[in-house]
Structure formats: C-alpha cells, structure tokens
Amino acid sequence: MVEGDDGMKDVGEQLAEKLKKRNWNKNYRQLIRDAFEDEEVKNFIRDNQAGLSQEDIAKSASKVYEFVSVKNKIKRGEETLAPGYDPQLTLNNHLIDVTYVPSEALIIQKKRQAIYNRVHSINMPKDIRDAELADYDLEGRELAAEAAGRFIVEYTNAPKKFHRAMYLQGSFGVGKTYLLGAIANGLAEEGVTSTLLHFPSFAVEMKNSIGSNGTMKMVDEVKRTPVLMLDDIGADQLSSWIRDDILGVILQYRMQEELPTFFSSNLDMIQLEKQYLTTNNRGEAEPLKAKRIMERIRFLAEEFRIVGRNRRQFKK
Ligand code: ADP
Ligand code: MG
C-alpha cells in the first residue's frame, strides 16, 4: 500500500509537471508569436529579408522576444536591466540580435551632467546651478546681460585671445551671483570650464589651513582655471596675507596669462580700493598694495553696475 501510494504520487507529480511545462511552452509560443506581430519587428524583418532565412528568423525568436518585452517594459515605465538604454534590433551574423543604445533621455541627462561638471563651484549657493542667461530678468541690467552674452560668444570663438571680463557691482540681492552662474553655465554649454568661488569663505578656509599642502594646491588650481569668477569680493576685511599672497598671486598670474576673471562685489572699484587699504601689522595703511590689486582687477575686468530690487526679500 505504502509503495503504491508513493507510486501514485510520483505519477501525479510527473503529470502535473508535464502539464505545467506544456502550458508554459504554450504561453511561451504565444509570447513569441505576439513578439513577431510587433510593428518594429515586422519592419525590421522586411527591411532585412535578404539576409534572413526562415530558419534564421526561428533561431532569433528569443532575441525578438527580448526586444519586444524590454521595449514594452520601458513603455510601461518599469525598470529594465539596463535603465536608460533602449533596445535596438540589429543583424548579427545572419541572426537577429538586440543591442542597447543610450536613450534620448539618458543622452540629455549625460550632457547636462557634463555641463554641470564644467562649473566648479566652491562655497557657492546651489541655486546658481540652473541659472540661465535666457531667464535673466533684464530690468536695470541690460548692459551687463548684453556684455555677458557677448563675452560667451567672443571667448568661445577665440579662447586663446585675451578677453576682458566683468566686474559686477550692485547692492545685496540684485542678482550678481546669479549672473555669474548664468555666464558659467553658458560657457559650460560651449565646453568651457570655469571656477566660481565665494571669495570671503575661500579666504577663511585659506586662513584656517595656512601652511598645509592643500592651501597652495588650491590656490594653484584656482589661478589656472580657464575662467575664474570671484564672488563677493570686498565683503570682508582682508588680512594683508590674503590680499597680497592669495588674491594678489592669483590675479598676477591671471593677468600675465591673460585668463578671464570675473568679479562681483557690493562695492564699486573705488570703494574696494579703500577697503583694501588694510593696515599692516604696524598699523600703517598700504595704499600702494591696494593700488596694485586694483590695477590687476581693472586690467582683468570692466565695471558694470547692476541695479534692481533685492530679490531675496521676495523669496521665502
Ligand atoms: P546678489 O549676488 O547680487 O546678492 P543673487 O544673485 O544671490 O544676488 O540673487 C538673489 C536671489 O534672486 C537668488 O535667490 C537668485 O537665485 C535670485 N535671482 C537673481 N537674479 C535672478 C533672475 N534674473 N531671475 C531669477 N532669479 C534671480
Ligand atoms: Mg551674491
């Protein structure tokens, strides 16, 4: 009895398995048939009929099925094994094959990323990441916006030539930093790398890391960047070390190498010069050193006054 029971069970299990398999096969065959009904598949086979025999097509069934199922998954918004890549039918040694090509969305995303990567921001607010000249509200800054657009065109046309950059002067919140960001992004779209630096924070970092290897390496990187933007210059009282050995060194190099350098400041150039008359250790003003810095800034950049409302008040 015991034996018989077992035997019966075996047979039953085998049968169930067979049925399952048959069903599955049936389903699979149906899926394959459906896949061959896909318009893209039909067109592909028609376009390539010279190179495809009936046997080749039959052998390619699983690839055709893969193509259609991945394609439909993407259409339904489901995650695929290779997100961002679209399946494409190809002919490979008399068989149909599927290759995966970057989707349009992925290409756009990669391009965007490449643009972001060309803008090195150091201690800058995040919202300049998407600043665009096209979105720039022109009221009170027509000249500056026009000059910014011209700079991008002229620089990208002749990157080896010297181009005088801009010194954006205006009160708090008028959009100076935003404009610098928009210029950097505009340049990035043309393949140009720039570095945006919030100068007061940079000065504090330099002071805190005096003597470390990192300090001079950072200064070195900053001074060599193709396009440099020093944001909020003059917002703090600089020590003479920062003024002469950091800022002075950077500006001297950029002047010698004729590398474009932008500035933004709440102060105009005359006010900035006064600000830079830092007293030295002995308590004496150093007008010559302040003048030397200003000479370099004037060589590198033309002053633009930006007026307008404080946009920060209107934001929460
Ligand atoms: P500033 O550097 O002159 O103090 P910001 O550039 O930081 O001013 O601008 C202040 C705020 O207004 C920021 O949040 C910035 O994103 C926004 N903003 C400035 N200009 C524009 C503009 N043209 N279009 C949209 N938003 C702007
Ligand atoms: Mg600012």
Tab-separated table of C-alpha atoms in Angstrom, residues 91-282:
chain	number	residue	atom	x	y	z
A	91	LEU	CA	21.533	41.916	-37.719
A	92	ASN	CA	24.430	39.912	-36.408
A	93	ASN	CA	25.894	37.095	-38.466
A	94	HIS	CA	22.565	36.146	-40.072
A	95	LEU	CA	20.729	36.288	-36.782
A	96	ILE	CA	18.621	38.969	-35.228
A	97	ASP	CA	20.244	40.444	-32.166
A	98	VAL	CA	19.418	43.126	-29.618
A	99	THR	CA	21.839	45.910	-28.816
A	100	TYR	CA	21.256	48.548	-26.200
A	101	VAL	CA	21.735	52.188	-27.062
A	102	PRO	CA	21.548	55.182	-24.714
A	103	SER	CA	18.041	56.601	-24.738
A	104	GLU	CA	17.427	60.212	-25.659
A	105	ALA	CA	16.669	60.968	-22.028
A	106	LEU	CA	19.964	59.449	-20.965
A	107	ILE	CA	21.881	61.393	-23.606
A	108	ILE	CA	20.266	64.618	-22.432
A	109	GLN	CA	20.979	63.763	-18.809
A	110	LYS	CA	24.623	62.971	-19.587
A	111	LYS	CA	25.012	66.215	-21.495
A	112	ARG	CA	23.517	68.113	-18.571
A	113	GLN	CA	25.878	66.347	-16.217
A	114	ALA	CA	28.876	67.166	-18.417
A	115	ILE	CA	27.822	70.816	-18.327
A	116	TYR	CA	27.476	70.770	-14.541
A	117	ASN	CA	30.900	69.167	-14.304
A	118	ARG	CA	32.485	72.062	-16.148
A	119	VAL	CA	31.357	74.514	-13.499
A	120	HIS	CA	33.420	74.106	-10.377
A	121	SER	CA	31.728	75.933	-7.542
A	122	ILE	CA	33.456	76.487	-4.274
A	123	ASN	CA	31.183	77.567	-1.429
A	124	MET	CA	28.578	78.867	-3.845
A	125	PRO	CA	24.805	78.725	-3.343
A	126	LYS	CA	23.144	75.750	-5.036
A	127	ASP	CA	20.526	77.729	-6.931
A	128	ILE	CA	23.049	79.096	-9.422
A	129	ARG	CA	23.390	75.572	-10.809
A	130	ASP	CA	20.445	76.157	-13.092
A	131	ALA	CA	20.948	79.895	-13.642
A	132	GLU	CA	20.485	80.770	-17.298
A	133	LEU	CA	21.140	83.927	-19.205
A	134	ALA	CA	17.915	83.316	-21.105
A	135	ASP	CA	15.955	83.525	-17.826
A	136	TYR	CA	17.714	86.646	-16.672
A	137	ASP	CA	15.364	89.467	-15.874
A	138	LEU	CA	16.835	92.382	-17.813
A	139	GLU	CA	15.421	95.337	-15.976
A	140	GLY	CA	18.283	97.532	-14.788
A	141	ARG	CA	20.939	95.234	-16.176
A	142	GLU	CA	20.543	95.319	-19.926
A	143	LEU	CA	24.164	96.367	-20.421
A	144	ALA	CA	25.516	93.691	-18.120
A	145	ALA	CA	23.394	90.949	-19.668
A	146	GLU	CA	24.411	92.024	-23.156
A	147	ALA	CA	28.089	92.111	-22.207
A	148	ALA	CA	27.743	88.672	-20.626
A	149	GLY	CA	26.289	87.216	-23.807
A	150	ARG	CA	28.974	88.895	-25.870
A	151	PHE	CA	31.704	87.536	-23.610
A	152	ILE	CA	30.477	83.959	-24.071
A	153	VAL	CA	30.426	84.296	-27.849
A	154	GLU	CA	33.754	86.098	-28.136
A	155	TYR	CA	35.559	83.865	-25.694
A	156	THR	CA	34.361	80.634	-27.269
A	157	ASN	CA	35.275	81.954	-30.710
A	158	ALA	CA	38.825	82.791	-29.648
A	159	PRO	CA	39.697	81.221	-26.284
A	160	LYS	CA	43.422	81.926	-26.683
A	161	LYS	CA	42.931	85.676	-27.025
A	162	PHE	CA	42.584	87.920	-24.011
A	163	HIS	CA	39.027	88.864	-23.182
A	164	ARG	CA	38.278	91.411	-20.558
A	165	ALA	CA	35.719	90.005	-18.194
A	166	MET	CA	33.222	91.805	-15.962
A	167	TYR	CA	33.191	93.327	-12.531
A	168	LEU	CA	29.577	93.272	-11.368
A	169	GLN	CA	28.810	95.881	-8.808
A	170	GLY	CA	25.492	96.261	-7.092
A	171	SER	CA	23.737	96.045	-3.781
A	172	PHE	CA	22.760	92.915	-1.950
A	173	GLY	CA	20.284	90.639	-3.724
A	174	VAL	CA	20.185	92.289	-7.153
A	175	GLY	CA	21.356	89.137	-8.882
A	176	LYS	CA	25.120	89.463	-9.256
A	177	THR	CA	25.873	85.920	-8.188
A	178	TYR	CA	23.042	84.655	-10.354
A	179	LEU	CA	24.515	86.399	-13.385
A	180	LEU	CA	27.950	84.890	-12.713
A	181	GLY	CA	26.298	81.462	-12.512
A	182	ALA	CA	24.442	82.068	-15.758
A	183	ILE	CA	27.679	83.051	-17.515
A	184	ALA	CA	29.472	79.979	-16.149
A	185	ASN	CA	26.635	77.742	-17.334
A	186	GLY	CA	26.570	79.437	-20.721
A	187	LEU	CA	30.295	78.843	-21.094
A	188	ALA	CA	29.928	75.243	-19.914
A	189	GLU	CA	27.418	74.608	-22.662
A	190	GLU	CA	30.133	75.655	-25.099
A	191	GLY	CA	32.595	73.303	-23.433
A	192	VAL	CA	34.436	75.866	-21.307
A	193	THR	CA	35.383	75.085	-17.723
A	194	SER	CA	35.095	77.757	-15.098
A	195	THR	CA	35.514	78.061	-11.366
A	196	LEU	CA	33.157	80.081	-9.202
A	197	LEU	CA	34.496	80.970	-5.844
A	198	HIS	CA	32.817	82.682	-2.944
A	199	PHE	CA	35.841	84.745	-2.043
A	200	PRO	CA	35.152	85.563	1.648
A	201	SER	CA	34.629	81.864	2.503
A	202	PHE	CA	37.657	80.928	0.464
A	203	ALA	CA	39.733	83.474	2.400
A	204	VAL	CA	38.600	81.964	5.711
A	205	GLU	CA	39.467	78.471	4.504
A	206	MET	CA	42.880	79.639	3.410
A	207	LYS	CA	43.487	81.244	6.771
A	208	ASN	CA	42.454	78.070	8.585
A	209	SER	CA	44.762	75.921	6.537
A	210	ILE	CA	47.855	78.127	6.459
A	211	GLY	CA	50.995	76.159	5.740
A	212	SER	CA	49.263	72.934	4.748
A	213	ASN	CA	49.956	71.443	1.339
A	214	GLY	CA	46.321	71.843	0.443
A	215	THR	CA	46.443	75.634	0.635
A	216	MET	CA	48.859	76.237	-2.159
A	217	LYS	CA	47.467	73.415	-4.251
A	218	MET	CA	44.055	75.048	-4.039
A	219	VAL	CA	45.454	78.473	-4.929
A	220	ASP	CA	47.276	76.873	-7.812
A	221	GLU	CA	44.130	75.228	-9.153
A	222	VAL	CA	42.128	78.406	-8.814
A	223	LYS	CA	44.668	80.583	-10.565
A	224	ARG	CA	44.935	78.216	-13.549
A	225	THR	CA	41.242	77.624	-14.199
A	226	PRO	CA	40.264	78.794	-17.724
A	227	VAL	CA	37.621	81.210	-16.454
A	228	LEU	CA	37.609	82.358	-12.849
A	229	MET	CA	34.801	84.132	-11.027
A	230	LEU	CA	35.437	85.679	-7.657
A	231	ASP	CA	32.120	86.267	-5.970
A	232	ASP	CA	31.516	88.840	-3.229
A	233	ILE	CA	34.946	90.307	-3.279
A	234	GLY	CA	35.390	93.063	-0.689
A	235	ALA	CA	32.648	91.678	1.536
A	236	ASP	CA	35.170	91.277	4.312
A	237	GLN	CA	38.216	92.998	5.677
A	238	LEU	CA	41.116	91.046	4.237
A	239	SER	CA	44.286	90.422	6.112
A	240	SER	CA	47.287	91.630	4.154
A	241	TRP	CA	48.346	87.996	3.765
A	242	ILE	CA	45.128	87.078	1.960
A	243	ARG	CA	45.260	90.246	-0.089
A	244	ASP	CA	48.874	90.028	-1.191
A	245	ASP	CA	49.782	86.348	-1.045
A	246	ILE	CA	46.490	84.795	-2.082
A	247	LEU	CA	44.417	87.278	-4.066
A	248	GLY	CA	47.452	89.158	-5.350
A	249	VAL	CA	49.147	85.960	-6.508
A	250	ILE	CA	46.023	84.697	-8.244
A	251	LEU	CA	45.381	87.996	-10.025
A	252	GLN	CA	49.006	88.463	-11.010
A	253	TYR	CA	49.036	85.040	-12.664
A	254	ARG	CA	45.758	85.640	-14.456
A	255	MET	CA	46.941	88.977	-15.735
A	256	GLN	CA	50.227	87.524	-17.013
A	257	GLU	CA	48.496	84.584	-18.666
A	258	GLU	CA	45.594	86.763	-19.816
A	259	LEU	CA	42.988	84.461	-18.306
A	260	PRO	CA	39.459	85.851	-17.979
A	261	THR	CA	38.483	86.723	-14.436
A	262	PHE	CA	35.086	87.946	-13.259
A	263	PHE	CA	34.263	89.651	-10.005
A	264	SER	CA	31.153	90.531	-8.106
A	265	SER	CA	31.013	92.990	-5.261
A	266	ASN	CA	28.720	95.181	-3.241
A	267	LEU	CA	31.426	97.833	-3.616
A	268	ASP	CA	32.427	99.705	-6.715
A	269	MET	CA	36.098	99.721	-7.615
A	270	ILE	CA	36.830	102.958	-5.791
A	271	GLN	CA	35.202	101.679	-2.617
A	272	LEU	CA	37.010	98.385	-2.993
A	273	GLU	CA	40.348	100.145	-3.176
A	274	LYS	CA	39.590	101.858	0.144
A	275	GLN	CA	38.536	98.519	1.606
A	276	TYR	CA	41.863	97.046	0.544
A	277	LEU	CA	43.921	99.694	2.274
A	278	THR	CA	44.286	97.173	5.057
A	279	THR	CA	46.548	98.328	7.775
A	280	ASN	CA	49.641	96.219	8.120
A	281	ASN	CA	50.972	94.780	11.359
A	282	ARG	CA	52.459	98.117	12.292
